PDB file of C-alpha atoms and ligand atoms in Angstrom:
ATOM      1  CA  MET A   7     -21.751 -54.983  23.664  1.00 50.00           C
ATOM      2  CA  SER A   8     -21.829 -52.516  26.536  1.00 53.00           C
ATOM      3  CA  ARG A   9     -18.047 -52.088  26.393  1.00 72.00           C
ATOM      4  CA  ARG A  10     -18.215 -50.762  22.850  1.00 89.00           C
ATOM      5  CA  ARG A  11     -18.490 -47.043  22.478  1.00 97.00           C
ATOM      6  CA  ARG A  12     -21.894 -45.941  21.267  1.00 98.00           C
ATOM      7  CA  ILE A  13     -21.483 -43.268  18.608  1.00 97.00           C
ATOM      8  CA  TYR A  14     -25.099 -42.492  17.809  1.00 97.00           C
ATOM      9  CA  GLU A  15     -28.579 -43.772  18.569  1.00 97.00           C
ATOM     10  CA  GLY A  16     -31.403 -43.152  16.121  1.00 95.00           C
ATOM     11  CA  LYS A  17     -35.025 -44.261  15.984  1.00 94.00           C
ATOM     12  CA  ALA A  18     -34.418 -47.713  14.524  1.00 97.00           C
ATOM     13  CA  LYS A  19     -30.654 -48.209  14.758  1.00 98.00           C
ATOM     14  CA  ILE A  20     -27.619 -47.707  16.962  1.00 98.00           C
ATOM     15  CA  LEU A  21     -24.101 -47.064  15.686  1.00 98.00           C
ATOM     16  CA  TYR A  22     -21.158 -48.396  17.668  1.00 98.00           C
ATOM     17  CA  GLU A  23     -17.453 -47.918  17.238  1.00 98.00           C
ATOM     18  CA  GLY A  24     -16.132 -50.575  14.849  1.00 98.00           C
ATOM     19  CA  PRO A  25     -13.259 -53.033  15.300  1.00 97.00           C
ATOM     20  CA  GLU A  26     -10.919 -51.017  13.066  1.00 97.00           C
ATOM     21  CA  PRO A  27     -10.481 -47.301  12.404  1.00 96.00           C
ATOM     22  CA  GLY A  28     -12.850 -46.141   9.709  1.00 97.00           C
ATOM     23  CA  THR A  29     -15.447 -48.803  10.525  1.00 98.00           C
ATOM     24  CA  LEU A  30     -18.652 -48.782  12.576  1.00 98.00           C
ATOM     25  CA  VAL A  31     -21.125 -51.414  13.701  1.00 98.00           C
ATOM     26  CA  GLN A  32     -24.751 -50.733  12.772  1.00 98.00           C
ATOM     27  CA  PHE A  33     -27.257 -52.387  15.153  1.00 98.00           C
ATOM     28  CA  PHE A  34     -30.896 -52.832  14.054  1.00 98.00           C
ATOM     29  CA  LYS A  35     -33.464 -52.287  16.838  1.00 98.00           C
ATOM     30  CA  ASP A  36     -37.057 -53.543  16.936  1.00 98.00           C
ATOM     31  CA  ASP A  37     -38.454 -50.030  17.433  1.00 98.00           C
ATOM     32  CA  ALA A  38     -41.063 -48.920  14.940  1.00 97.00           C
ATOM     33  CA  THR A  39     -41.772 -45.192  14.878  1.00 96.00           C
ATOM     34  CA  ALA A  40     -43.860 -42.928  12.687  1.00 95.00           C
ATOM     35  CA  PHE A  41     -44.973 -39.301  12.572  1.00 92.00           C
ATOM     36  CA  ASN A  42     -41.682 -38.185  14.066  1.00 88.00           C
ATOM     37  CA  LYS A  43     -41.877 -40.612  17.010  1.00 89.00           C
ATOM     38  CA  LYS A  44     -45.474 -39.675  17.960  1.00 93.00           C
ATOM     39  CA  LYS A  45     -46.319 -43.323  17.254  1.00 97.00           C
ATOM     40  CA  HIS A  46     -43.872 -45.808  18.756  1.00 97.00           C
ATOM     41  CA  GLU A  47     -44.038 -49.557  19.251  1.00 97.00           C
ATOM     42  CA  ILE A  48     -41.674 -52.459  19.619  1.00 97.00           C
ATOM     43  CA  VAL A  49     -42.199 -54.957  16.823  1.00 97.00           C
ATOM     44  CA  GLU A  50     -40.287 -58.018  17.900  1.00 98.00           C
ATOM     45  CA  GLY A  51     -38.091 -59.365  15.131  1.00 98.00           C
ATOM     46  CA  LYS A  52     -38.285 -56.327  12.846  1.00 98.00           C
ATOM     47  CA  GLY A  53     -34.615 -55.461  13.405  1.00 98.00           C
ATOM     48  CA  VAL A  54     -33.523 -58.954  12.408  1.00 98.00           C
ATOM     49  CA  LEU A  55     -35.568 -58.798   9.193  1.00 98.00           C
ATOM     50  CA  ASN A  56     -34.372 -55.314   8.251  1.00 98.00           C
ATOM     51  CA  ASN A  57     -30.765 -56.321   8.898  1.00 98.00           C
ATOM     52  CA  ARG A  58     -31.131 -59.254   6.486  1.00 98.00           C
ATOM     53  CA  ILE A  59     -33.095 -57.386   3.818  1.00 98.00           C
ATOM     54  CA  SER A  60     -30.737 -54.417   3.899  1.00 98.00           C
ATOM     55  CA  GLU A  61     -27.699 -56.719   3.789  1.00 98.00           C
ATOM     56  CA  PHE A  62     -29.131 -58.435   0.710  1.00 98.00           C
ATOM     57  CA  ILE A  63     -29.748 -55.146  -1.100  1.00 98.00           C
ATOM     58  CA  PHE A  64     -26.435 -53.512  -0.169  1.00 99.00           C
ATOM     59  CA  THR A  65     -24.439 -56.646  -1.063  1.00 98.00           C
ATOM     60  CA  HIS A  66     -25.988 -56.644  -4.519  1.00 98.00           C
ATOM     61  CA  MET A  67     -25.428 -52.925  -4.966  1.00 98.00           C
ATOM     62  CA  ASN A  68     -21.743 -53.358  -4.071  1.00 98.00           C
ATOM     63  CA  ARG A  69     -21.521 -56.193  -6.600  1.00 98.00           C
ATOM     64  CA  ILE A  70     -22.907 -54.150  -9.475  1.00 98.00           C
ATOM     65  CA  GLY A  71     -20.777 -51.123  -8.700  1.00 98.00           C
ATOM     66  CA  ILE A  72     -23.182 -48.907  -6.790  1.00 98.00           C
ATOM     67  CA  PRO A  73     -20.906 -47.657  -3.993  1.00 98.00           C
ATOM     68  CA  THR A  74     -22.193 -48.173  -0.439  1.00 98.00           C
ATOM     69  CA  HIS A  75     -20.940 -48.051   3.145  1.00 98.00           C
ATOM     70  CA  PHE A  76     -21.733 -51.741   3.668  1.00 98.00           C
ATOM     71  CA  LEU A  77     -18.948 -54.239   4.431  1.00 98.00           C
ATOM     72  CA  ARG A  78     -20.649 -57.345   5.840  1.00 98.00           C
ATOM     73  CA  ARG A  79     -23.309 -58.623   8.201  1.00 98.00           C
ATOM     74  CA  LEU A  80     -21.878 -59.648  11.561  1.00 98.00           C
ATOM     75  CA  ASN A  81     -24.830 -61.378  13.214  1.00 98.00           C
ATOM     76  CA  MET A  82     -28.639 -61.330  13.481  1.00 98.00           C
ATOM     77  CA  ARG A  83     -28.803 -57.644  14.328  1.00 98.00           C
ATOM     78  CA  GLU A  84     -25.502 -56.087  13.349  1.00 98.00           C
ATOM     79  CA  GLN A  85     -23.529 -55.198  10.279  1.00 98.00           C
ATOM     80  CA  LEU A  86     -20.058 -53.833   9.765  1.00 98.00           C
ATOM     81  CA  ILE A  87     -20.030 -50.610   7.784  1.00 98.00           C
ATOM     82  CA  ARG A  88     -17.520 -47.993   6.684  1.00 98.00           C
ATOM     83  CA  GLU A  89     -17.605 -44.754   8.599  1.00 98.00           C
ATOM     84  CA  VAL A  90     -18.884 -41.973   6.352  1.00 98.00           C
ATOM     85  CA  GLU A  91     -19.794 -38.344   6.859  1.00 98.00           C
ATOM     86  CA  ILE A  92     -23.564 -38.423   6.537  1.00 98.00           C
ATOM     87  CA  ILE A  93     -24.989 -35.726   4.274  1.00 98.00           C
ATOM     88  CA  PRO A  94     -27.925 -34.246   6.263  1.00 98.00           C
ATOM     89  CA  LEU A  95     -30.461 -34.948   3.529  1.00 98.00           C
ATOM     90  CA  GLU A  96     -33.051 -37.651   2.973  1.00 98.00           C
ATOM     91  CA  VAL A  97     -33.245 -38.448  -0.719  1.00 99.00           C
ATOM     92  CA  VAL A  98     -36.685 -39.690  -1.745  1.00 99.00           C
ATOM     93  CA  ILE A  99     -37.235 -41.305  -5.144  1.00 99.00           C
ATOM     94  CA  ARG A 100     -40.801 -41.820  -6.338  1.00 99.00           C
ATOM     95  CA  ASN A 101     -42.200 -43.917  -9.178  1.00 98.00           C
ATOM     96  CA  ILE A 102     -45.862 -43.994  -8.176  1.00 98.00           C
ATOM     97  CA  ALA A 103     -47.825 -41.322  -6.294  1.00 98.00           C
ATOM     98  CA  ALA A 104     -48.295 -42.116  -2.599  1.00 98.00           C
ATOM     99  CA  GLY A 105     -47.924 -40.626   0.864  1.00 98.00           C
ATOM    100  CA  SER A 106     -46.943 -36.993   1.165  1.00 98.00           C
ATOM    101  CA  LEU A 107     -46.710 -36.431  -2.614  1.00 98.00           C
ATOM    102  CA  ALA A 108     -50.243 -37.682  -3.224  1.00 98.00           C
ATOM    103  CA  GLU A 109     -51.502 -35.535  -0.358  1.00 98.00           C
ATOM    104  CA  ARG A 110     -49.570 -32.365  -1.174  1.00 97.00           C
ATOM    105  CA  LEU A 111     -50.353 -32.286  -4.874  1.00 98.00           C
ATOM    106  CA  GLY A 112     -53.788 -33.919  -4.794  1.00 98.00           C
ATOM    107  CA  ILE A 113     -52.758 -36.876  -6.934  1.00 98.00           C
ATOM    108  CA  ASN A 114     -54.519 -40.192  -6.459  1.00 98.00           C
ATOM    109  CA  GLU A 115     -52.420 -42.737  -4.618  1.00 98.00           C
ATOM    110  CA  GLY A 116     -51.348 -45.391  -7.098  1.00 98.00           C
ATOM    111  CA  GLU A 117     -51.040 -43.120 -10.133  1.00 98.00           C
ATOM    112  CA  VAL A 118     -47.877 -43.895 -12.092  1.00 98.00           C
ATOM    113  CA  LEU A 119     -45.751 -40.751 -12.278  1.00 98.00           C
ATOM    114  CA  PRO A 120     -44.747 -39.378 -15.716  1.00 98.00           C
ATOM    115  CA  ARG A 121     -41.148 -39.994 -14.663  1.00 98.00           C
ATOM    116  CA  SER A 122     -39.261 -40.847 -11.499  1.00 98.00           C
ATOM    117  CA  ILE A 123     -39.109 -37.852  -9.198  1.00 98.00           C
ATOM    118  CA  ILE A 124     -36.254 -37.136  -6.801  1.00 98.00           C
ATOM    119  CA  GLU A 125     -36.869 -35.002  -3.724  1.00 98.00           C
ATOM    120  CA  PHE A 126     -34.600 -33.807  -0.928  1.00 99.00           C
ATOM    121  CA  TYR A 127     -35.602 -33.376   2.705  1.00 98.00           C
ATOM    122  CA  TYR A 128     -33.430 -31.736   5.357  1.00 98.00           C
ATOM    123  CA  LYS A 129     -32.739 -34.293   8.106  1.00 98.00           C
ATOM    124  CA  ASN A 130     -33.939 -32.521  11.221  1.00 97.00           C
ATOM    125  CA  ASP A 131     -36.464 -34.129  13.572  1.00 94.00           C
ATOM    126  CA  GLU A 132     -37.228 -30.858  15.365  1.00 96.00           C
ATOM    127  CA  LEU A 133     -38.348 -29.357  12.062  1.00 97.00           C
ATOM    128  CA  ASN A 134     -40.101 -32.553  10.889  1.00 96.00           C
ATOM    129  CA  ASP A 135     -37.633 -33.085   8.011  1.00 97.00           C
ATOM    130  CA  PRO A 136     -38.778 -30.228   5.742  1.00 98.00           C
ATOM    131  CA  MET A 137     -38.538 -30.583   1.970  1.00 98.00           C
ATOM    132  CA  VAL A 138     -35.731 -28.450   0.519  1.00 98.00           C
ATOM    133  CA  SER A 139     -34.603 -27.468  -2.955  1.00 98.00           C
ATOM    134  CA  GLU A 140     -31.127 -27.414  -4.495  1.00 98.00           C
ATOM    135  CA  GLU A 141     -31.082 -23.695  -3.701  1.00 98.00           C
ATOM    136  CA  HIS A 142     -31.390 -24.365   0.033  1.00 98.00           C
ATOM    137  CA  ILE A 143     -28.910 -27.229  -0.110  1.00 98.00           C
ATOM    138  CA  THR A 144     -26.164 -25.215  -1.775  1.00 98.00           C
ATOM    139  CA  ALA A 145     -26.902 -21.928   0.028  1.00 98.00           C
ATOM    140  CA  PHE A 146     -26.638 -23.557   3.448  1.00 98.00           C
ATOM    141  CA  GLY A 147     -23.638 -25.655   2.415  1.00 98.00           C
ATOM    142  CA  TRP A 148     -25.159 -29.105   3.047  1.00 98.00           C
ATOM    143  CA  ALA A 149     -23.852 -30.221  -0.346  1.00 98.00           C
ATOM    144  CA  THR A 150     -22.185 -28.678  -3.395  1.00 98.00           C
ATOM    145  CA  PRO A 151     -23.739 -28.606  -6.895  1.00 98.00           C
ATOM    146  CA  GLN A 152     -21.314 -31.436  -7.814  1.00 98.00           C
ATOM    147  CA  ASP A 153     -22.438 -33.456  -4.768  1.00 98.00           C
ATOM    148  CA  ILE A 154     -26.060 -32.962  -5.820  1.00 98.00           C
ATOM    149  CA  ASP A 155     -25.280 -34.229  -9.342  1.00 98.00           C
ATOM    150  CA  ASP A 156     -23.546 -37.270  -7.851  1.00 98.00           C
ATOM    151  CA  MET A 157     -26.436 -37.879  -5.446  1.00 98.00           C
ATOM    152  CA  MET A 158     -28.986 -37.712  -8.244  1.00 98.00           C
ATOM    153  CA  SER A 159     -27.098 -40.153 -10.483  1.00 98.00           C
ATOM    154  CA  LEU A 160     -26.642 -42.487  -7.537  1.00 98.00           C
ATOM    155  CA  ALA A 161     -30.336 -42.214  -6.665  1.00 98.00           C
ATOM    156  CA  ILE A 162     -31.348 -43.113 -10.228  1.00 98.00           C
ATOM    157  CA  ARG A 163     -29.037 -46.137 -10.262  1.00 98.00           C
ATOM    158  CA  VAL A 164     -30.423 -47.346  -6.946  1.00 99.00           C
ATOM    159  CA  ASN A 165     -33.978 -46.828  -8.197  1.00 98.00           C
ATOM    160  CA  ASP A 166     -33.340 -48.779 -11.409  1.00 98.00           C
ATOM    161  CA  PHE A 167     -31.697 -51.621  -9.538  1.00 98.00           C
ATOM    162  CA  LEU A 168     -34.330 -51.796  -6.787  1.00 98.00           C
ATOM    163  CA  SER A 169     -37.285 -51.493  -9.188  1.00 98.00           C
ATOM    164  CA  GLY A 170     -36.004 -54.477 -11.179  1.00 98.00           C
ATOM    165  CA  LEU A 171     -35.125 -56.488  -8.099  1.00 98.00           C
ATOM    166  CA  PHE A 172     -38.594 -56.088  -6.609  1.00 98.00           C
ATOM    167  CA  LEU A 173     -40.434 -56.457  -9.911  1.00 98.00           C
ATOM    168  CA  GLY A 174     -38.763 -59.851 -10.280  1.00 98.00           C
ATOM    169  CA  VAL A 175     -40.464 -61.030  -7.086  1.00 98.00           C
ATOM    170  CA  GLY A 176     -43.878 -59.530  -7.824  1.00 98.00           C
ATOM    171  CA  ILE A 177     -43.456 -56.306  -5.871  1.00 98.00           C
ATOM    172  CA  GLN A 178     -43.887 -52.743  -7.111  1.00 98.00           C
ATOM    173  CA  LEU A 179     -41.376 -50.198  -5.792  1.00 98.00           C
ATOM    174  CA  VAL A 180     -43.629 -47.198  -5.211  1.00 98.00           C
ATOM    175  CA  ASP A 181     -41.079 -44.900  -3.538  1.00 99.00           C
ATOM    176  CA  PHE A 182     -38.194 -45.066  -1.102  1.00 99.00           C
ATOM    177  CA  LYS A 183     -35.810 -42.976   0.963  1.00 98.00           C
ATOM    178  CA  ILE A 184     -32.048 -43.268   1.015  1.00 98.00           C
ATOM    179  CA  GLU A 185     -29.286 -41.500   2.846  1.00 98.00           C
ATOM    180  CA  MET A 186     -25.842 -40.870   1.490  1.00 98.00           C
ATOM    181  CA  GLY A 187     -22.477 -40.138   2.994  1.00 98.00           C
ATOM    182  CA  ARG A 188     -19.036 -38.947   2.018  1.00 98.00           C
ATOM    183  CA  LEU A 189     -16.416 -41.668   2.111  1.00 98.00           C
ATOM    184  CA  TYR A 190     -12.862 -40.373   2.377  1.00 97.00           C
ATOM    185  CA  GLU A 191     -10.108 -42.575   0.978  1.00 93.00           C
ATOM    186  CA  GLY A 192      -6.832 -40.661   1.205  1.00 91.00           C
ATOM    187  CA  GLU A 193      -7.199 -37.563  -0.917  1.00 94.00           C
ATOM    188  CA  MET A 194     -10.302 -38.965  -2.597  1.00 95.00           C
ATOM    189  CA  MET A 195     -13.907 -38.406  -1.596  1.00 97.00           C
ATOM    190  CA  ARG A 196     -16.792 -40.451  -2.956  1.00 97.00           C
ATOM    191  CA  ILE A 197     -20.470 -40.208  -2.189  1.00 98.00           C
ATOM    192  CA  VAL A 198     -21.853 -43.613  -1.222  1.00 98.00           C
ATOM    193  CA  VAL A 199     -25.226 -45.017  -0.213  1.00 99.00           C
ATOM    194  CA  ALA A 200     -25.421 -45.301   3.597  1.00 98.00           C
ATOM    195  CA  ASP A 201     -27.959 -46.122   6.325  1.00 98.00           C
ATOM    196  CA  GLU A 202     -30.352 -48.945   5.336  1.00 98.00           C
ATOM    197  CA  ILE A 203     -32.804 -49.959   2.630  1.00 98.00           C
ATOM    198  CA  SER A 204     -35.665 -52.004   4.030  1.00 98.00           C
ATOM    199  CA  PRO A 205     -39.483 -52.038   4.161  1.00 98.00           C
ATOM    200  CA  ASP A 206     -39.089 -49.305   6.818  1.00 98.00           C
ATOM    201  CA  SER A 207     -37.844 -46.912   4.161  1.00 98.00           C
ATOM    202  CA  CYS A 208     -39.596 -48.149   0.991  1.00 98.00           C
ATOM    203  CA  ARG A 209     -43.197 -48.378  -0.167  1.00 98.00           C
ATOM    204  CA  LEU A 210     -43.655 -51.867  -1.578  1.00 98.00           C
ATOM    205  CA  TRP A 211     -46.941 -53.062  -3.080  1.00 98.00           C
ATOM    206  CA  ASP A 212     -47.794 -56.559  -4.193  1.00 98.00           C
ATOM    207  CA  ILE A 213     -48.222 -56.412  -7.977  1.00 98.00           C
ATOM    208  CA  GLN A 214     -51.242 -58.709  -8.060  1.00 98.00           C
ATOM    209  CA  THR A 215     -53.209 -57.518  -5.042  1.00 98.00           C
ATOM    210  CA  GLN A 216     -51.723 -54.022  -4.439  1.00 98.00           C
ATOM    211  CA  GLU A 217     -51.413 -55.063  -0.822  1.00 98.00           C
ATOM    212  CA  LYS A 218     -48.972 -52.960   1.187  1.00 98.00           C
ATOM    213  CA  MET A 219     -45.828 -54.803   2.295  1.00 98.00           C
ATOM    214  CA  ASP A 220     -44.064 -51.954   4.103  1.00 98.00           C
ATOM    215  CA  LYS A 221     -44.133 -49.559   7.047  1.00 98.00           C
ATOM    216  CA  ASP A 222     -47.447 -48.032   5.913  1.00 98.00           C
ATOM    217  CA  ARG A 223     -49.020 -51.087   7.618  1.00 98.00           C
ATOM    218  CA  PHE A 224     -47.740 -49.602  10.881  1.00 97.00           C
ATOM    219  CA  ARG A 225     -48.314 -45.912  10.017  1.00 97.00           C
ATOM    220  CA  ARG A 226     -51.904 -46.646   8.999  1.00 97.00           C
ATOM    221  CA  ASP A 227     -52.682 -49.147  11.784  1.00 97.00           C
ATOM    222  CA  MET A 228     -53.336 -51.946   9.323  1.00 97.00           C
ATOM    223  CA  GLY A 229     -51.628 -54.691  11.329  1.00 97.00           C
ATOM    224  CA  GLY A 230     -49.551 -57.498   9.845  1.00 97.00           C
ATOM    225  CA  MET A 231     -46.369 -55.449   9.589  1.00 98.00           C
ATOM    226  CA  LEU A 232     -43.979 -58.201  10.606  1.00 98.00           C
ATOM    227  CA  GLU A 233     -45.711 -60.765   8.364  1.00 98.00           C
ATOM    228  CA  ALA A 234     -45.378 -58.367   5.425  1.00 98.00           C
ATOM    229  CA  TYR A 235     -41.650 -57.791   6.086  1.00 98.00           C
ATOM    230  CA  ARG A 236     -41.194 -61.565   6.400  1.00 98.00           C
ATOM    231  CA  GLU A 237     -42.935 -62.046   3.060  1.00 98.00           C
ATOM    232  CA  VAL A 238     -40.622 -59.496   1.396  1.00 98.00           C
ATOM    233  CA  ALA A 239     -37.623 -61.397   2.780  1.00 98.00           C
ATOM    234  CA  ARG A 240     -39.090 -64.735   1.722  1.00 98.00           C
ATOM    235  CA  ARG A 241     -39.706 -63.546  -1.838  1.00 98.00           C
ATOM    236  CA  LEU A 242     -36.162 -62.237  -2.066  1.00 98.00           C
ATOM    237  CA  GLY A 243     -35.055 -65.724  -1.041  1.00 97.00           C
ATOM    238  CA  ILE A 244     -33.269 -64.663   2.109  1.00 95.00           C
ATOM    239  CA  MET A 245     -35.327 -66.232   4.869  1.00 78.00           C
ATOM    240  CA  ASN A 246     -34.858 -69.870   3.961  1.00 62.00           C
ATOM    241  CA  GLU A 247     -33.144 -71.016   7.104  1.00 54.00           C
ATOM    242  CA  ASN A 248     -35.773 -69.435   9.348  1.00 51.00           C
ATOM    243  CA  ASP A 249     -38.766 -70.230   7.174  1.00 50.00           C
ATOM    244  CA  PRO A 250     -41.384 -71.661   9.519  1.00 51.00           C
ATOM    245  CA  LYS A 251     -43.145 -73.304   6.581  1.00 51.00           C
ATOM    246  CA  ARG A 252     -40.202 -75.627   6.010  1.00 48.00           C
ATOM    247  CA  PRO A 253     -40.887 -79.179   7.142  1.00 51.00           C
ATOM    248  CA  SER A 254     -39.089 -79.862  10.396  1.00 53.00           C
ATOM    249  CA  GLY A 255     -39.587 -83.619  10.344  1.00 57.00           C
ATOM    250  CA  PRO A 256     -37.492 -86.249   8.615  1.00 63.00           C
ATOM    251  CA  VAL A 257     -36.235 -85.271   5.187  1.00 60.00           C
ATOM    252  CA  LEU A 258     -36.135 -87.796   2.355  1.00 61.00           C
ATOM    253  CA  VAL A 259     -32.552 -88.304   1.283  1.00 64.00           C
ATOM    254  CA  LYS A 260     -31.949 -89.953  -2.059  1.00 61.00           C
ATOM    255  CA  SER A 261     -29.433 -92.754  -1.781  1.00 56.00           C
ATOM    256  CA  ASP A 262     -28.071 -94.767  -4.642  1.00 54.00           C
TER     257      ASP A 262
HETATM  258  N1  UDP B 326     -39.507 -42.138   4.290  1.00 69.74           N
HETATM  259  C1  UDP B 326     -38.624 -42.624   5.232  1.00 69.74           C
HETATM  260  N2  UDP B 326     -38.321 -41.835   6.317  1.00 69.74           N
HETATM  261  C2  UDP B 326     -38.851 -40.608   6.494  1.00 69.74           C
HETATM  262  C3  UDP B 326     -39.763 -40.128   5.530  1.00 69.74           C
HETATM  263  C4  UDP B 326     -40.070 -40.905   4.449  1.00 69.74           C
HETATM  264  O1  UDP B 326     -38.105 -43.727   5.103  1.00 69.74           O
HETATM  265  O2  UDP B 326     -38.529 -39.942   7.483  1.00 69.74           O
HETATM  266  C5  UDP B 326     -39.820 -42.966   3.120  1.00 69.74           C
HETATM  267  C6  UDP B 326     -41.220 -43.549   3.171  1.00 69.74           C
HETATM  268  O3  UDP B 326     -41.202 -44.842   3.726  1.00 69.74           O
HETATM  269  C7  UDP B 326     -41.607 -43.589   1.723  1.00 69.74           C
HETATM  270  C8  UDP B 326     -40.837 -42.443   1.079  1.00 69.74           C
HETATM  271  O4  UDP B 326     -39.778 -42.143   1.968  1.00 69.74           O
HETATM  272  O5  UDP B 326     -41.179 -44.813   1.140  1.00 69.74           O
HETATM  273  C9  UDP B 326     -41.667 -41.215   0.822  1.00 69.74           C
HETATM  274  O6  UDP B 326     -42.311 -40.828   1.997  1.00 69.74           O
HETATM  275  P1  UDP B 326     -43.367 -39.616   2.025  1.00 69.74           P
HETATM  276  O7  UDP B 326     -42.649 -38.352   1.690  1.00 69.74           O
HETATM  277  O8  UDP B 326     -44.530 -39.972   1.183  1.00 69.74           O
HETATM  278  O9  UDP B 326     -43.722 -39.422   3.533  1.00 69.74           O
HETATM  279  P2  UDP B 326     -44.750 -40.175   4.488  1.00 69.74           P
HETATM  280  O10 UDP B 326     -46.023 -40.361   3.747  1.00 69.74           O
HETATM  281  O11 UDP B 326     -44.045 -41.447   4.829  1.00 69.74           O
HETATM  282  O12 UDP B 326     -44.830 -39.216   5.625  1.00 69.74           O
END
């Protein structure tokens, strides 16, 4: 691993040079951070879970024609991705009021929004990722009006897909953040979903109990973060081989 060139290290992931031109390897760390790194802990096993959950989501998005940077998972902590030019915006899609929206506009957390709301934040840790409008985005050249249209349609498709996916396993998709990048194929440029989609970047509430199954458990010192992430993976049916609840003793085999 040390021989590979490290391209970028973020709060929860590292990007390495990939095996072929135009590819990168995305490594998932166990670091949990919040409030722009003011709170930082190592949560052992989080990277493995996020790698699997994100793989599951991106694989399905690829299958239904939502373009992404994802190629395949390589091992417990790494996935092979296409190299894209990351657009310096965090795209947040909200279905239910929570977090900064609830606080800023004085809306009760849990209130269903009249429609899904898309917000853009400028990716800049020093500035605490400030919210920006289309005016700022186009004036400063972070994206063109056409890019913004493409990003919004992509965001809505991802939201529809994810809402249904989670609803099917008894989880409400409250809000989430995605990042997008420009993928160049010859003369063509497409905007694709990049980065990761995991309980680190989504708010996920159990439909029955409203219990939080996401990074808010860490942000709000509630404990049980890893257990919640494991439960999300289990419900999605992707933790079977590591499920500790599986009997480890002899298994009855039907013979006839
Ligand atoms: N989010 C994220 N990274 C960020 C900021 C927000 O993944 O740097 C996600 C967060 O997990 C939530 C959604 O985006 O699902 C909306 O977050 P919000 O604006 O409410 O900010 P927060 O309350 O997390 O500060």
